[in-house]
Backbone as a chain_set.jsonl record, in Angstrom:
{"seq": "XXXXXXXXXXXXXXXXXXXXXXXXXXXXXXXXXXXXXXXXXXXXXXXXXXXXXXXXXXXXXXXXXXXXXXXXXXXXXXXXXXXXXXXXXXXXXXXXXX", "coords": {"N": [[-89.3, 17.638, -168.92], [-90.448, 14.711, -170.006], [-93.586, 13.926, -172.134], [-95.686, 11.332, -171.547], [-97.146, 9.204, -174.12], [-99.944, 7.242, -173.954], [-101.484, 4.667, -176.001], [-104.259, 2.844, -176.779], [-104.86, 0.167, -178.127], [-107.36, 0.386, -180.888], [-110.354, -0.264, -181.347], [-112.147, -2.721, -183.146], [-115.418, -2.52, -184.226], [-118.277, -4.28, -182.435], [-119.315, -7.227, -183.898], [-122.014, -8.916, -183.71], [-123.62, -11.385, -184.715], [-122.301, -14.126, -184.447], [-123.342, -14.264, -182.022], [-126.217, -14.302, -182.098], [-128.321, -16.016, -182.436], [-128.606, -16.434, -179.299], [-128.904, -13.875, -178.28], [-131.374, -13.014, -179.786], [-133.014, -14.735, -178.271], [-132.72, -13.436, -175.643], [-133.928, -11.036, -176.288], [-136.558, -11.164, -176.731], [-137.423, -12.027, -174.102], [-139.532, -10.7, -171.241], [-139.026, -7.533, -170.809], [-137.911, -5.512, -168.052], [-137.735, -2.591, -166.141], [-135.785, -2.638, -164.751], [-132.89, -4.104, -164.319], [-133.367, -7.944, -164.207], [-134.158, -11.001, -162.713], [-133.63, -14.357, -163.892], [-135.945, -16.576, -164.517], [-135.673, -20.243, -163.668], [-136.149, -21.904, -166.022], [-135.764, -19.748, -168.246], [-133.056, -19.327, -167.742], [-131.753, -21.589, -167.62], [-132.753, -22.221, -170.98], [-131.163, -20.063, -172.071], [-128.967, -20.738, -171.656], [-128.613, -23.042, -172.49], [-128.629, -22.413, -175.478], [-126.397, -20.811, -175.24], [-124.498, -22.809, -174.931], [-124.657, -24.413, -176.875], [-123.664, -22.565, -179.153], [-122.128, -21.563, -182.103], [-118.392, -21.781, -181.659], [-114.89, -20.843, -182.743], [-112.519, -23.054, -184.374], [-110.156, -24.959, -182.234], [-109.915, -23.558, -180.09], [-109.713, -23.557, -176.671], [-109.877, -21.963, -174.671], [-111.679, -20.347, -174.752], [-114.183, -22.024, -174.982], [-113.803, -23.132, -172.701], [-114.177, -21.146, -171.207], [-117.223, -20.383, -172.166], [-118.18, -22.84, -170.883], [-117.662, -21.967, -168.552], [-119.67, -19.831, -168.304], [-121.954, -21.076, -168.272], [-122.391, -22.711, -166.28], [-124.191, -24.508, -163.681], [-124.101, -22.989, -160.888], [-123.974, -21.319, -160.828], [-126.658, -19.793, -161.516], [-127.519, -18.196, -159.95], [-126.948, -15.799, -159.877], [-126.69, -14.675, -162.488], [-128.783, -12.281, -164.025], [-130.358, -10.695, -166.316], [-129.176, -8.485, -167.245], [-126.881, -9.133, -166.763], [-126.72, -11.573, -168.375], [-126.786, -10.793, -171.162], [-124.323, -9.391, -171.25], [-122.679, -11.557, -170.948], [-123.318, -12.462, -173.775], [-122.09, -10.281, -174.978], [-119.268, -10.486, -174.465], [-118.995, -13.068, -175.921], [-118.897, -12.665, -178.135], [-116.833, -10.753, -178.681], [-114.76, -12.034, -178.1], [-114.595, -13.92, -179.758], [-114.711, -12.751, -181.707], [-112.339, -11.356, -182.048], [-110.495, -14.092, -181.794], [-111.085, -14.335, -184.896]], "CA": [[-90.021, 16.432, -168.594], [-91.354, 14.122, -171.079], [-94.931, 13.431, -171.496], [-95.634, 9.739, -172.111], [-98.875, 8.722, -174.327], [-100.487, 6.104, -174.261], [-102.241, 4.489, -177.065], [-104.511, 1.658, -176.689], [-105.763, -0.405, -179.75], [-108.629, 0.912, -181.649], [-111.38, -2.152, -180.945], [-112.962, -2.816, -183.927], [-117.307, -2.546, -184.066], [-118.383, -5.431, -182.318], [-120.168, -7.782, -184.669], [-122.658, -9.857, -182.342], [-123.635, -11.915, -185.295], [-122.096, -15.082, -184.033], [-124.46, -14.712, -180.605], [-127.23, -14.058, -182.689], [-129.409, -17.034, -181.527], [-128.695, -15.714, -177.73], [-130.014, -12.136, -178.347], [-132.988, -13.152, -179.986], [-133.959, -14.935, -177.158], [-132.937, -12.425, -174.386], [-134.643, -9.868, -176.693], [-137.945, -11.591, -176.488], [-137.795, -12.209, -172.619], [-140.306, -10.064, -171.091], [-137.526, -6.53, -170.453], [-138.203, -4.843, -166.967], [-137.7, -1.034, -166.369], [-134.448, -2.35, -164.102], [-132.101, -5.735, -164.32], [-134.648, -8.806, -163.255], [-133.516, -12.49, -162.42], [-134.191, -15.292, -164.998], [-136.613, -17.669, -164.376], [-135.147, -21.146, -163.946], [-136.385, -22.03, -167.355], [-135.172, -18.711, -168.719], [-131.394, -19.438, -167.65], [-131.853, -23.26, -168.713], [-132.961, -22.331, -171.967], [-130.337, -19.328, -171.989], [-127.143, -21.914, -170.761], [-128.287, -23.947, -173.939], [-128.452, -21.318, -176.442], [-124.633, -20.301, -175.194], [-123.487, -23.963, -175.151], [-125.146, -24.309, -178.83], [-122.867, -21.563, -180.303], [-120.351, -22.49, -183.249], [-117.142, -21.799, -181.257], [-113.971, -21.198, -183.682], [-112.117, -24.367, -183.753], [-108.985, -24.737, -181.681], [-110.237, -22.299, -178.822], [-110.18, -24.508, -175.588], [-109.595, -20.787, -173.645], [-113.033, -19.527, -175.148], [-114.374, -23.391, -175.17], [-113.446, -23.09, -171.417], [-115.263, -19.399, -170.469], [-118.32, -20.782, -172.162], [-118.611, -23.482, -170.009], [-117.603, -21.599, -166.993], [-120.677, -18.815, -167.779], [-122.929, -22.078, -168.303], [-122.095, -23.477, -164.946], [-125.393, -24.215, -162.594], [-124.107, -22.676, -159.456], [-123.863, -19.538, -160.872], [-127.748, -18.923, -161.666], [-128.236, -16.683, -158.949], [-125.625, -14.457, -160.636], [-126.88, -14.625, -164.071], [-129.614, -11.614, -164.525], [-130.544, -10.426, -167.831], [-128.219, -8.005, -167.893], [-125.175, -10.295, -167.429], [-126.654, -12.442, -169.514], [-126.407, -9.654, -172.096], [-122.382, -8.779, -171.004], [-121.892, -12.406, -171.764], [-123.524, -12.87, -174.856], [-120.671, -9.251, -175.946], [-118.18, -10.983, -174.076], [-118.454, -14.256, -176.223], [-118.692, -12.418, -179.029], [-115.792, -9.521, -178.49], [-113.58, -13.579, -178.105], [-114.883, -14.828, -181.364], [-114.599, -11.867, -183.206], [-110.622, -11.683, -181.984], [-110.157, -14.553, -182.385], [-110.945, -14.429, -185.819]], "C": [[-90.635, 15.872, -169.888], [-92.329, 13.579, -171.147], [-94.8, 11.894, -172.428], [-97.135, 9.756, -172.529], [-98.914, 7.706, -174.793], [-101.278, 5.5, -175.042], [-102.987, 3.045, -177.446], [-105.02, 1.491, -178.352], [-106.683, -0.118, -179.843], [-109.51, -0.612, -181.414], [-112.148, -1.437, -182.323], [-114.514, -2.555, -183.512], [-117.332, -4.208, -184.004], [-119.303, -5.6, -182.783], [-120.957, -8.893, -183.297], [-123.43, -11.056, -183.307], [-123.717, -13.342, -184.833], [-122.806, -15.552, -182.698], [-125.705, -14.394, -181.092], [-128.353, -14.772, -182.161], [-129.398, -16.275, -180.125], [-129.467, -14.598, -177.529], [-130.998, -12.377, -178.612], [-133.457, -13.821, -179.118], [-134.012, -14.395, -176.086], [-133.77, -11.215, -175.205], [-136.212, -10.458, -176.272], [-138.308, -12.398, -175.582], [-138.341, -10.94, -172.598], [-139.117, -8.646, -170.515], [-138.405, -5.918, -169.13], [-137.764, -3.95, -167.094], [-136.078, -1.282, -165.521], [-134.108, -3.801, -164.45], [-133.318, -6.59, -163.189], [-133.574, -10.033, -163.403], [-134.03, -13.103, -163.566], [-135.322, -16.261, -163.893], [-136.067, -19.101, -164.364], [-135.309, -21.458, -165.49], [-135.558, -21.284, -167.797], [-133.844, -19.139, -168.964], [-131.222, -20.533, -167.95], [-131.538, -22.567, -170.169], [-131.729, -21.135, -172.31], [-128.807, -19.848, -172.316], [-127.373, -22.922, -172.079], [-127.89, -23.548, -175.229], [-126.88, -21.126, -176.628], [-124.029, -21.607, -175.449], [-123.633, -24.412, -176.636], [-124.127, -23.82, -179.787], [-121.967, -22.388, -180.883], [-119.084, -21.901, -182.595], [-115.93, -21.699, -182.47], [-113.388, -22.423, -183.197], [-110.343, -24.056, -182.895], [-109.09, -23.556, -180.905], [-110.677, -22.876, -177.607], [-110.456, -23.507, -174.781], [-111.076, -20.354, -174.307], [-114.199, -20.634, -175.076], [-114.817, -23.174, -173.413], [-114.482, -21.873, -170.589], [-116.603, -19.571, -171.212], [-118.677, -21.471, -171.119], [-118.826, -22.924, -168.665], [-118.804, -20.253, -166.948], [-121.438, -19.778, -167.794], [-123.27, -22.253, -167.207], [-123.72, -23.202, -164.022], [-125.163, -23.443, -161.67], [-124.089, -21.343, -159.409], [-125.427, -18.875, -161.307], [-128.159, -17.965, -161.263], [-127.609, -15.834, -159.552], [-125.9, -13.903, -161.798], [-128.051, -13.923, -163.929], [-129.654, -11.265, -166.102], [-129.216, -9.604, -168.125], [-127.143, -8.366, -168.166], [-125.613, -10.965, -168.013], [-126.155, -11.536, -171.212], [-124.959, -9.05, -171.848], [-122.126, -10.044, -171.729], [-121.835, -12.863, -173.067], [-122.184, -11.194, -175.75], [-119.861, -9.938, -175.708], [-117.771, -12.052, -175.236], [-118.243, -13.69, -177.361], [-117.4, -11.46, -179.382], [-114.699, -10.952, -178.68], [-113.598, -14.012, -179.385], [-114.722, -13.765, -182.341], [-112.845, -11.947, -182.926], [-110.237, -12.626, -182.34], [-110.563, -15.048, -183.959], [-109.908, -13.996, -186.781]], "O": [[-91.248, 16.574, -170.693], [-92.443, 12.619, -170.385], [-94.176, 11.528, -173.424], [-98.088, 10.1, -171.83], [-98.274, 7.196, -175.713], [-102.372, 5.946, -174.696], [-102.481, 2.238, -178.226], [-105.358, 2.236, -179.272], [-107.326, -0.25, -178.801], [-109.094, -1.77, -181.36], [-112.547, -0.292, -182.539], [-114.716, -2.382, -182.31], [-116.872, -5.067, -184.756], [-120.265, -4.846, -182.635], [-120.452, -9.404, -182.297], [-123.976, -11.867, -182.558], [-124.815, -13.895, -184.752], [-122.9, -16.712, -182.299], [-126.454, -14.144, -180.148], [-129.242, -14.22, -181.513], [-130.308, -15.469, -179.935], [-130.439, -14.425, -176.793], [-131.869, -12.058, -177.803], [-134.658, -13.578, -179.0], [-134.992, -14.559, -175.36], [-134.286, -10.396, -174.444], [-136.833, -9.913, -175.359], [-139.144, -13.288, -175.734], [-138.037, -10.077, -173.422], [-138.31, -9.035, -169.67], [-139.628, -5.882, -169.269], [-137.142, -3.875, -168.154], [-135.242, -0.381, -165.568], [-134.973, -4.592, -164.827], [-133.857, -6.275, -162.129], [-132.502, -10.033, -164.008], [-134.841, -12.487, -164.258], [-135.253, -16.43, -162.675], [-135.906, -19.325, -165.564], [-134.33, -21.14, -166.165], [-134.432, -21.769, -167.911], [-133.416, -19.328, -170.103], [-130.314, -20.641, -168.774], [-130.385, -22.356, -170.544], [-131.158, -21.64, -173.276], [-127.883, -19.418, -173.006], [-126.424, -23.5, -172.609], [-127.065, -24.105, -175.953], [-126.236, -21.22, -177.673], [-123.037, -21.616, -176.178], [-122.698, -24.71, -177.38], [-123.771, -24.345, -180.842], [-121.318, -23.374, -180.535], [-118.585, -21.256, -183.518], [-116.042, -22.626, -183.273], [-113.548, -22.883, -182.066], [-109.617, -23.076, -183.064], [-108.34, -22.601, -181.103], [-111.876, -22.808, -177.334], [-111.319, -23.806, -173.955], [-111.286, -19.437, -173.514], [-115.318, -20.124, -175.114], [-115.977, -23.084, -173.012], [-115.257, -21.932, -169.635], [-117.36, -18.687, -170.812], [-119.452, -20.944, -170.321], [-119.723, -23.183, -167.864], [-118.967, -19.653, -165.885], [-122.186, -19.443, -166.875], [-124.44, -22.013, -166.91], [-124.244, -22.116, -163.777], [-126.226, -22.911, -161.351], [-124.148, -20.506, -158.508], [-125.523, -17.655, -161.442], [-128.866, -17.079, -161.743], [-128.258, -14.79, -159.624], [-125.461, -12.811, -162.158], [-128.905, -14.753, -163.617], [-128.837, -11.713, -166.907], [-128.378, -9.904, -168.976], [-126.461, -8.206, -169.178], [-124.684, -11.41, -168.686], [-125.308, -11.839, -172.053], [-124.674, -8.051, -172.507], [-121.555, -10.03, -172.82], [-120.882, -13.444, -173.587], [-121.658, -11.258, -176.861], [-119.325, -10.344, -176.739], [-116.598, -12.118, -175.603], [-117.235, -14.154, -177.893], [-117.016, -11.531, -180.55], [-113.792, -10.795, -179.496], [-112.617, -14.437, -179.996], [-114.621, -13.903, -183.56], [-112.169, -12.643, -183.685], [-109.492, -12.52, -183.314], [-110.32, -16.229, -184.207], [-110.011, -14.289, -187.972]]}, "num_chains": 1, "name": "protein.A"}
């Protein structure tokens, strides 16, 4: 029998650099001992921060999944901690595509 291995790509160290603005302002939201909701404000000021970012150019697909974590209808959804997945997420996109 032959064993088959599998060998995914090594992921670089994600640089978070490029969400830099974002973190510093989820860092210096008040942190709870478990995942808390935003504050309307909070996720306002949050949803601007992300639409702010320098984007590489020619990235409508990363252009596109900004907007769609922006989106109002999704506040209820957006706790700190996903706010914190998306701010790796955008960055794990922007560092690839670099």
């Amino acid at each position: 029998m032959q064993n088959i291995i599998y060998l995914e790509p090594k992921r670089t160290k994600l640089n978070l650099e490029s969400v830099k603005p974002l973190l510093q302002y989820l860092h210096g939201l008040p942190q709870a001992c478990s995942d808390r909701e935003l504050t309307w404000a909070e996720d306002e000021t949050a949803c601007s921060l992300l639409l702010c970012l320098p984007l590489p150019p020619d990235s409508p697909m990363l252009e596109n999944l900004v907007l769609y974590y922006a989106e109002r209808q999704y506040r209820v959804s957006r706790t700190l901690c996903v706010w914190y997945g998306i701010a790796r997420a955008v960055a794990r996109l922007i560092q690839d595509r670099a």
